[in-house]
XYZ file of C-alpha atoms in Angstrom:
409
model
C 128.663 65.289 157.687
C 128.944 62.587 154.030
C 125.888 61.036 152.883
C 126.012 57.762 153.337
C 123.285 55.320 151.747
C 123.166 51.626 150.490
C 120.320 52.533 147.934
C 120.750 51.536 144.855
C 119.984 54.862 142.691
C 117.408 55.246 140.368
C 118.787 54.620 137.691
C 120.509 51.383 138.620
C 117.126 50.238 140.072
C 115.501 51.056 136.141
C 118.541 48.743 134.526
C 117.934 46.076 137.929
C 114.289 45.818 136.627
C 115.179 45.771 133.744
C 117.717 42.810 133.501
C 114.919 40.715 135.472
C 112.879 41.270 133.831
C 114.814 39.225 130.810
C 116.312 37.064 133.410
C 112.417 36.094 134.051
C 111.156 36.566 130.646
C 113.588 34.812 128.670
C 116.287 33.059 130.954
C 113.608 30.929 133.421
C 111.614 29.226 130.480
C 115.472 28.348 128.534
C 116.972 27.126 131.513
C 115.784 23.615 131.847
C 115.797 23.197 128.251
C 119.638 23.730 127.656
C 120.652 22.372 130.547
C 119.500 19.166 129.660
C 120.900 19.937 125.555
C 124.339 20.180 127.384
C 125.059 22.521 124.261
C 125.866 26.564 124.142
C 122.908 28.585 124.387
C 123.290 30.660 121.260
C 119.455 32.003 120.946
C 119.884 33.093 124.344
C 123.105 35.303 123.897
C 122.025 36.469 120.760
C 118.365 37.566 122.194
C 120.626 39.055 125.137
C 122.766 40.589 121.724
C 119.521 41.945 120.755
C 117.903 44.215 124.023
C 121.692 45.224 124.832
C 122.951 43.106 127.846
C 125.489 41.216 125.913
C 127.012 44.491 124.139
C 130.730 45.838 124.981
C 128.472 49.282 125.555
C 126.042 47.738 128.337
C 129.562 46.242 130.494
C 131.469 48.949 129.712
C 128.358 51.056 131.477
C 128.136 48.689 134.425
C 132.103 48.488 134.696
C 132.506 52.355 135.233
C 129.577 52.665 137.695
C 130.979 54.953 140.211
C 129.315 52.859 142.882
C 130.855 50.134 142.618
C 127.835 48.023 142.232
C 126.785 47.931 138.848
C 128.966 44.690 137.443
C 127.875 42.957 141.124
C 123.794 43.958 140.144
C 124.169 42.345 136.809
C 125.914 39.028 137.927
C 123.284 38.895 140.431
C 120.156 39.744 138.512
C 121.453 37.524 135.565
C 121.669 34.508 137.253
C 119.027 34.086 139.629
C 117.052 33.875 135.851
C 120.165 30.567 135.607
C 123.515 30.173 136.270
C 124.596 27.868 133.001
C 122.765 30.091 130.248
C 124.280 32.849 132.397
C 127.787 32.120 132.494
C 127.145 31.847 128.762
C 126.084 35.321 128.332
C 128.671 36.997 131.129
C 131.710 34.236 130.124
C 133.214 36.311 127.635
C 133.232 39.420 130.233
C 136.721 37.129 132.317
C 138.581 37.626 128.741
C 137.902 40.582 128.768
C 138.966 41.621 131.966
C 142.241 39.485 131.332
C 142.624 42.128 128.592
C 141.793 45.134 131.008
C 144.241 44.278 133.643
C 147.168 43.544 131.412
C 146.967 45.003 128.070
C 147.694 48.618 126.616
C 144.502 51.190 125.636
C 145.412 50.282 121.536
C 144.846 46.135 122.554
C 141.732 47.168 125.036
C 140.178 48.971 121.855
C 141.154 46.133 119.461
C 140.234 43.025 121.060
C 137.317 43.367 122.908
C 134.865 44.394 120.644
C 136.081 41.141 118.980
C 134.803 39.636 121.446
C 131.934 40.827 121.152
C 130.467 40.556 117.544
C 127.267 42.627 117.329
C 123.106 41.844 117.592
C 123.368 40.110 114.337
C 126.898 37.625 114.510
C 127.477 37.567 118.555
C 130.786 36.028 119.459
C 131.984 35.014 122.463
C 135.862 35.034 124.621
C 137.642 32.648 126.346
C 140.315 33.255 129.420
C 142.698 30.047 129.770
C 144.305 29.732 132.825
C 143.969 26.536 134.300
C 146.214 23.890 133.587
C 145.571 19.744 133.762
C 148.521 20.017 136.524
C 148.052 23.771 137.228
C 145.062 24.482 138.716
C 145.673 26.905 142.095
C 149.251 25.900 141.434
C 149.731 28.784 138.904
C 153.350 28.130 139.770
C 153.349 24.260 137.697
C 151.668 25.907 134.730
C 153.392 24.323 131.643
C 152.647 26.222 129.113
C 155.290 28.073 127.462
C 155.605 31.310 125.048
C 158.816 31.848 123.532
C 159.966 34.405 120.811
C 161.246 34.387 117.775
C 163.012 37.857 117.729
C 163.634 37.429 113.957
C 159.809 37.542 113.420
C 158.442 39.045 116.465
C 156.315 36.608 117.046
C 155.644 34.240 119.778
C 155.537 30.491 119.818
C 153.106 29.177 121.832
C 152.670 25.599 123.651
C 150.533 23.927 125.990
C 147.405 22.118 126.995
C 144.894 24.641 128.680
C 141.701 22.962 130.965
C 138.114 24.335 132.330
C 138.290 26.879 129.955
C 135.549 28.934 129.300
C 134.049 29.367 125.441
C 137.411 26.932 125.149
C 136.946 26.310 121.474
C 134.239 27.627 120.368
C 136.220 31.646 121.162
C 137.021 34.587 118.584
C 139.726 35.639 120.763
C 141.664 33.703 123.572
C 143.463 35.090 126.528
C 146.040 33.076 127.443
C 148.318 33.092 130.546
C 151.867 31.181 129.661
C 155.233 31.152 130.473
C 157.985 32.894 129.787
C 160.444 32.482 132.024
C 160.491 29.488 133.938
C 163.048 30.555 137.090
C 160.357 33.083 138.399
C 157.516 31.009 139.146
C 154.280 33.005 138.874
C 155.933 36.305 138.373
C 156.976 34.734 135.147
C 153.421 34.777 133.025
C 152.420 36.956 130.643
C 149.085 37.268 129.146
C 148.583 36.977 124.976
C 146.195 36.965 122.435
C 145.036 34.133 120.242
C 142.291 34.353 117.172
C 139.749 31.976 115.936
C 141.542 30.156 113.393
C 145.592 30.893 114.518
C 147.271 27.550 113.194
C 147.417 24.907 115.984
C 145.306 26.317 117.943
C 142.496 23.718 118.368
C 139.900 22.357 121.083
C 140.220 19.634 122.863
C 137.795 17.597 125.212
C 134.372 18.924 125.766
C 133.494 18.509 129.492
C 130.170 16.998 130.584
C 129.772 18.705 133.769
C 127.505 18.312 137.344
C 126.159 22.018 137.192
C 126.734 24.800 134.776
C 125.420 22.352 132.035
C 124.522 25.827 129.312
C 128.146 26.645 129.688
C 130.493 25.613 127.525
C 133.950 24.133 129.091
C 137.185 22.212 127.040
C 140.193 21.863 126.876
C 142.122 24.128 124.585
C 145.424 22.289 122.687
C 148.402 25.118 121.867
C 151.097 23.301 119.295
C 153.194 25.949 118.310
C 150.649 28.556 117.570
C 152.017 31.476 116.247
C 151.080 35.275 116.983
C 152.560 38.516 116.502
C 154.445 40.462 118.908
C 151.737 42.438 119.445
C 149.195 40.299 121.276
C 151.288 39.885 123.764
C 149.170 41.851 126.142
C 150.975 44.798 127.851
C 153.835 44.866 125.038
C 157.008 43.741 125.405
C 158.456 46.766 126.488
C 156.989 46.651 129.529
C 157.349 42.986 130.297
C 161.509 43.035 130.018
C 161.140 45.873 133.053
C 158.763 43.393 135.122
C 159.935 40.259 134.527
C 163.334 42.355 135.192
C 162.137 43.239 138.398
C 161.281 40.469 139.202
C 164.785 38.598 138.792
C 166.192 41.636 140.807
C 163.989 41.350 143.754
C 164.217 37.072 143.477
C 168.468 37.876 143.795
C 167.757 39.848 146.889
C 165.758 37.703 148.239
C 162.138 38.594 148.045
C 161.021 42.264 148.303
C 157.742 43.388 147.214
C 155.404 40.831 145.846
C 154.743 41.662 141.530
C 151.238 40.251 140.540
C 151.029 37.609 137.778
C 148.654 37.814 134.508
C 146.294 35.660 135.817
C 145.885 37.007 139.548
C 145.439 40.550 138.188
C 142.347 38.786 136.269
C 141.370 36.916 139.157
C 140.999 39.386 141.739
C 139.526 42.113 139.669
C 136.792 39.205 139.210
C 135.978 37.600 142.584
C 133.576 39.733 143.884
C 131.724 39.235 140.834
C 131.815 35.466 141.006
C 130.341 36.418 144.756
C 127.566 37.984 142.935
C 126.615 34.664 141.195
C 126.378 33.248 143.671
C 123.867 35.458 145.152
C 121.552 35.508 142.098
C 121.554 31.131 142.343
C 121.162 31.152 146.511
C 119.103 34.479 146.265
C 116.870 32.065 143.503
C 116.952 28.908 145.606
C 115.484 30.336 148.936
C 112.718 31.543 146.614
C 111.541 28.648 145.846
C 111.713 27.181 149.383
C 109.747 30.361 150.458
C 106.785 29.614 148.101
C 107.047 26.446 148.367
C 106.646 26.343 152.193
C 103.843 29.384 152.272
C 101.997 26.975 149.482
C 102.521 23.159 150.464
C 100.744 21.977 153.499
C 101.249 18.688 155.714
C 99.142 18.101 158.983
C 96.819 20.700 157.685
C 98.789 23.794 157.571
C 101.506 25.574 155.343
C 105.068 23.718 156.377
C 106.334 27.344 157.110
C 103.893 27.791 160.178
C 106.287 24.985 161.353
C 110.027 26.456 163.077
C 112.166 23.787 161.254
C 111.663 24.918 158.080
C 110.552 28.987 159.054
C 113.662 28.709 160.864
C 115.231 27.248 157.756
C 113.830 30.211 156.035
C 115.516 33.214 158.448
C 118.974 31.757 157.886
C 118.860 31.042 154.707
C 117.878 34.890 153.961
C 120.318 36.118 156.916
C 123.647 34.476 155.150
C 122.352 35.399 151.515
C 122.111 39.399 152.408
C 125.151 39.212 154.288
C 126.953 37.525 151.245
C 125.479 40.488 149.154
C 127.037 43.101 151.503
C 130.554 41.494 151.568
C 130.245 41.167 147.660
C 128.807 45.172 147.683
C 131.309 46.316 150.155
C 134.934 44.317 148.005
C 133.189 45.747 144.403
C 132.632 48.988 145.887
C 136.891 49.010 147.637
C 138.021 48.106 143.892
C 136.357 50.985 141.952
C 137.370 53.630 144.913
C 140.519 52.753 144.710
C 140.865 51.048 148.145
C 143.923 48.444 148.701
C 142.339 45.011 149.860
C 144.186 45.179 153.451
C 142.471 42.277 154.754
C 141.624 40.063 151.167
C 138.368 41.721 150.673
C 137.482 40.662 146.989
C 138.593 36.860 148.630
C 135.998 37.646 151.502
C 133.524 38.434 149.501
C 133.320 35.710 147.086
C 134.099 32.913 149.148
C 131.292 33.980 151.751
C 128.978 34.197 148.811
C 130.030 30.373 147.517
C 129.811 28.740 150.599
C 126.832 30.115 150.924
C 124.957 28.662 147.757
C 125.667 25.916 148.586
C 124.317 26.029 151.885
C 121.506 27.539 150.681
C 120.456 25.547 147.479
C 120.876 22.287 149.717
C 118.402 23.685 152.223
C 115.422 24.092 149.441
C 116.198 20.869 148.447
C 115.344 19.167 151.745
C 113.095 22.066 153.025
C 110.540 20.753 148.863
C 111.896 17.260 149.548
C 110.945 14.272 147.577
C 109.945 17.557 144.723
C 113.424 19.035 145.640
C 115.377 16.284 144.600
C 113.558 16.091 141.404
C 114.026 17.588 137.965
C 110.086 18.848 138.309
C 111.633 21.493 140.144
C 114.264 23.833 139.960
C 116.258 23.748 143.228
C 118.159 20.541 141.842
C 119.354 22.782 139.205
C 120.602 25.632 141.558
C 122.129 22.935 143.705
C 124.422 21.318 141.140
C 125.588 24.806 139.766
C 125.898 26.170 143.002
C 128.748 23.888 143.225
C 130.664 25.552 140.766
C 131.025 28.689 143.280
C 133.597 26.588 146.213
C 135.425 25.459 143.037
C 136.205 27.864 140.316
C 138.091 31.168 140.088
C 139.963 29.944 143.266
C 138.499 27.382 145.338
C 137.407 28.342 148.712
C 140.710 26.623 150.365
C 142.006 29.336 147.851
C 140.273 32.084 149.297
C 140.883 31.099 152.689
C 144.519 30.382 152.256
C 144.925 33.805 150.760
C 142.759 35.742 153.461
C 145.234 33.565 155.860
C 148.610 34.903 154.391
C 147.333 38.354 154.519
C 145.798 38.473 157.486
C 148.985 37.359 158.930
C 151.778 38.475 156.633
C 153.678 34.362 156.766
C 153.943 32.579 153.722
C 150.976 30.150 154.901
C 150.733 26.950 153.411
């Protein structure tokens, strides 16, 4: 019988402990300051680059972990430290996934190193998909890309919103409409380097949580990029659009993935792992508080009302991690998400993070409601997991459609 194990191997444990140490020693002490400043924590990102955490090599090693657990393990430990700072460290990864999912080998080799820079000159990247009127409804996207055949250039016009690192990135990966009649199937992804004429940062958002992570609009006004900046290349795009048009004429057929969805499907278990990290951090704070806080002459954990909450919190966190690990392993093993397992992992982990952080505040009582204790910040941060990269409602829709085979609306 083949061996089955859910235990991390020695190398994975070593990496996990190293990440945990960085999160405890570098990220956590800086968390409250950068949350208040609402600015990109460049010194922390640079420190992560110096030790090798913020680097192409490190993420490649974790991405190609044959068990599939490298990325979720990394996300959980960093986000255990602090969600805002961790997102500043890993936010470039979504743009990198966009290139890996849609680009050629030459494009991957050219652009991904430029997303990270090096320890002496760190860079970041941004993935730009959402728009003011097109979030979950990607078919309503208005940003257009028109091909100028005479110059072999693409001309991009539109406004993107909710872009992590938007406007400050060295490389922007922009999803745009190339054939409006095909809806979401008529989208493509483009590389827009920093300094490209017509590329500008719009509004920077002041957010409820993850405030150390830069989030802004990205405005594209007659932005011209070379044909080589179309991810996947023109020939591949033309073939994909031709198939989509043929299927549309035939009245349906095999589903064609659009550029944004290919990126989100690959990243959803990773977002679930982020949520697990935040939930675990809040649970540990609540557990320690309950063991040391006394009321009526005994620790409050000695009361079933508190102890049972902690038992449920830990159970839900472990269940969420298992769903994330399953989806991550399936993706690495090349197994299809026949029951939308990727969406399941993000949905359950995201909802768990919101619930667990709220329970942590309740256990700490008045103290939990103040900024003197980190659970208040963790609860604000946890709210994002049910919103970005597909809301909980969208995850339920994906799951329901997958299970039923029907176009549920």
